[in-house]
């Protein structure tokens, strides 16, 4: 019984300490007016309150996403690079670069389906 309790405790600790799993997500590059400019992909690590986008050697962290009312407004933040980051849903993320008239919207496969 003691060994079973220790084993269960170790499994619980490993589960809580695990790093977020990244998902390879397809992205649509568009102008701010919605004109499609191409496709891309990136790894996205979602932690609900923030997300990280990684492609090759570039990593962009959204920072803490906030919204005064998540039912009415999209949780968003400004990254350290000056991009506007939005979490559009459980599987959709967006970065906006207004000075360059660009936005990328990534759609990820649902967890467990990739």
Short mmCIF file of C-alpha atoms in Angstrom, two decimals:
data_model
loop_
_atom_site.label_atom_id
_atom_site.label_comp_id
_atom_site.label_asym_id
_atom_site.label_seq_id
_atom_site.Cartn_x
_atom_site.Cartn_y
_atom_site.Cartn_z
CA UNK A 1 0.00 0.00 0.00
CA UNK A 2 2.81 2.38 0.88
CA UNK A 3 4.52 1.81 -2.50
CA UNK A 4 1.27 2.41 -4.34
CA UNK A 5 0.83 5.73 -2.54
CA UNK A 6 4.42 6.78 -3.34
CA UNK A 7 3.99 5.79 -7.00
CA UNK A 8 0.74 7.77 -7.25
CA UNK A 9 2.40 10.80 -5.66
CA UNK A 10 5.32 10.64 -8.13
CA UNK A 11 2.95 10.42 -11.10
CA UNK A 12 0.96 13.38 -9.80
CA UNK A 13 4.11 15.47 -9.29
CA UNK A 14 5.41 14.68 -12.79
CA UNK A 15 2.07 15.56 -14.33
CA UNK A 16 1.96 18.93 -12.57
CA UNK A 17 5.56 19.75 -13.42
CA UNK A 18 5.36 18.93 -17.12
CA UNK A 19 6.04 21.63 -19.69
CA UNK A 20 3.27 22.75 -22.03
CA UNK A 21 3.00 20.70 -25.18
CA UNK A 22 3.51 22.64 -28.38
CA UNK A 23 1.33 22.17 -31.43
CA UNK A 24 2.38 22.72 -35.03
CA UNK A 25 -0.21 25.16 -36.37
CA UNK A 26 -0.99 26.44 -39.85
CA UNK A 27 -1.09 30.20 -40.26
CA UNK A 28 -2.64 32.61 -42.73
CA UNK A 29 -0.71 35.80 -43.44
CA UNK A 30 -2.97 38.71 -44.36
CA UNK A 31 -3.07 42.48 -44.53
CA UNK A 32 -5.03 44.29 -41.82
CA UNK A 33 -7.81 44.67 -44.40
CA UNK A 34 -8.01 40.89 -44.80
CA UNK A 35 -6.22 40.43 -48.14
CA UNK A 36 -4.52 37.02 -48.09
CA UNK A 37 -0.74 37.27 -48.52
CA UNK A 38 0.29 33.66 -48.02
CA UNK A 39 0.59 30.75 -45.64
CA UNK A 40 3.01 29.85 -42.87
CA UNK A 41 3.24 27.56 -39.86
CA UNK A 42 4.74 27.71 -36.38
CA UNK A 43 4.85 25.87 -33.09
CA UNK A 44 2.46 27.32 -30.52
CA UNK A 45 2.74 26.63 -26.82
CA UNK A 46 -0.57 27.56 -25.20
CA UNK A 47 -0.82 28.20 -21.47
CA UNK A 48 -4.27 29.88 -21.53
CA UNK A 49 -3.09 33.10 -19.82
CA UNK A 50 -0.33 33.52 -22.41
CA UNK A 51 1.09 31.73 -25.44
CA UNK A 52 4.44 31.44 -27.18
CA UNK A 53 4.99 31.23 -30.92
CA UNK A 54 8.17 29.57 -32.13
CA UNK A 55 9.50 29.27 -35.68
CA UNK A 56 13.11 28.31 -36.35
CA UNK A 57 15.19 30.51 -34.03
CA UNK A 58 12.47 33.13 -33.38
CA UNK A 59 10.31 32.95 -30.23
CA UNK A 60 7.59 35.46 -29.43
CA UNK A 61 5.81 35.39 -26.08
CA UNK A 62 2.41 37.05 -25.93
CA UNK A 63 2.85 38.19 -22.36
CA UNK A 64 -0.08 38.07 -19.95
CA UNK A 65 -3.32 38.17 -21.94
CA UNK A 66 -6.09 40.23 -20.42
CA UNK A 67 -9.68 41.21 -21.10
CA UNK A 68 -12.12 43.17 -18.99
CA UNK A 69 -14.83 40.67 -20.02
CA UNK A 70 -13.78 37.43 -21.77
CA UNK A 71 -17.37 36.90 -22.96
CA UNK A 72 -17.36 40.17 -24.91
CA UNK A 73 -13.72 41.03 -25.63
CA UNK A 74 -10.78 39.03 -27.00
CA UNK A 75 -7.98 38.40 -24.47
CA UNK A 76 -4.98 40.32 -25.80
CA UNK A 77 -1.64 41.93 -24.98
CA UNK A 78 1.28 43.73 -26.57
CA UNK A 79 4.48 41.69 -26.93
CA UNK A 80 7.95 43.01 -26.08
CA UNK A 81 8.54 43.23 -29.86
CA UNK A 82 5.54 45.55 -30.20
CA UNK A 83 3.10 43.08 -31.81
CA UNK A 84 -0.52 42.91 -30.74
CA UNK A 85 -1.23 39.33 -29.58
CA UNK A 86 -4.72 37.82 -29.41
CA UNK A 87 -6.04 34.48 -28.20
CA UNK A 88 -9.08 34.02 -30.44
CA UNK A 89 -10.10 30.67 -28.98
CA UNK A 90 -8.74 27.37 -27.74
CA UNK A 91 -7.16 26.64 -31.12
CA UNK A 92 -6.75 30.08 -32.77
CA UNK A 93 -4.08 32.70 -32.14
CA UNK A 94 -3.13 35.95 -33.86
CA UNK A 95 -0.20 38.37 -34.01
CA UNK A 96 -0.73 41.81 -35.54
CA UNK A 97 2.06 44.08 -36.78
CA UNK A 98 0.18 47.30 -37.53
CA UNK A 99 3.13 49.38 -38.82
CA UNK A 100 3.77 46.75 -41.51
CA UNK A 101 0.05 46.18 -42.23
CA UNK A 102 0.38 42.46 -41.42
CA UNK A 103 -1.37 39.91 -39.30
CA UNK A 104 -0.91 36.17 -38.95
CA UNK A 105 -3.73 33.99 -37.70
CA UNK A 106 -2.79 30.46 -36.67
CA UNK A 107 -5.29 27.62 -36.42
CA UNK A 108 -4.10 24.63 -34.44
CA UNK A 109 -5.38 21.08 -34.44
CA UNK A 110 -7.40 20.22 -31.35
CA UNK A 111 -5.25 18.62 -28.63
CA UNK A 112 -4.98 14.87 -29.11
CA UNK A 113 -5.93 14.94 -32.82
CA UNK A 114 -2.56 15.75 -34.35
#
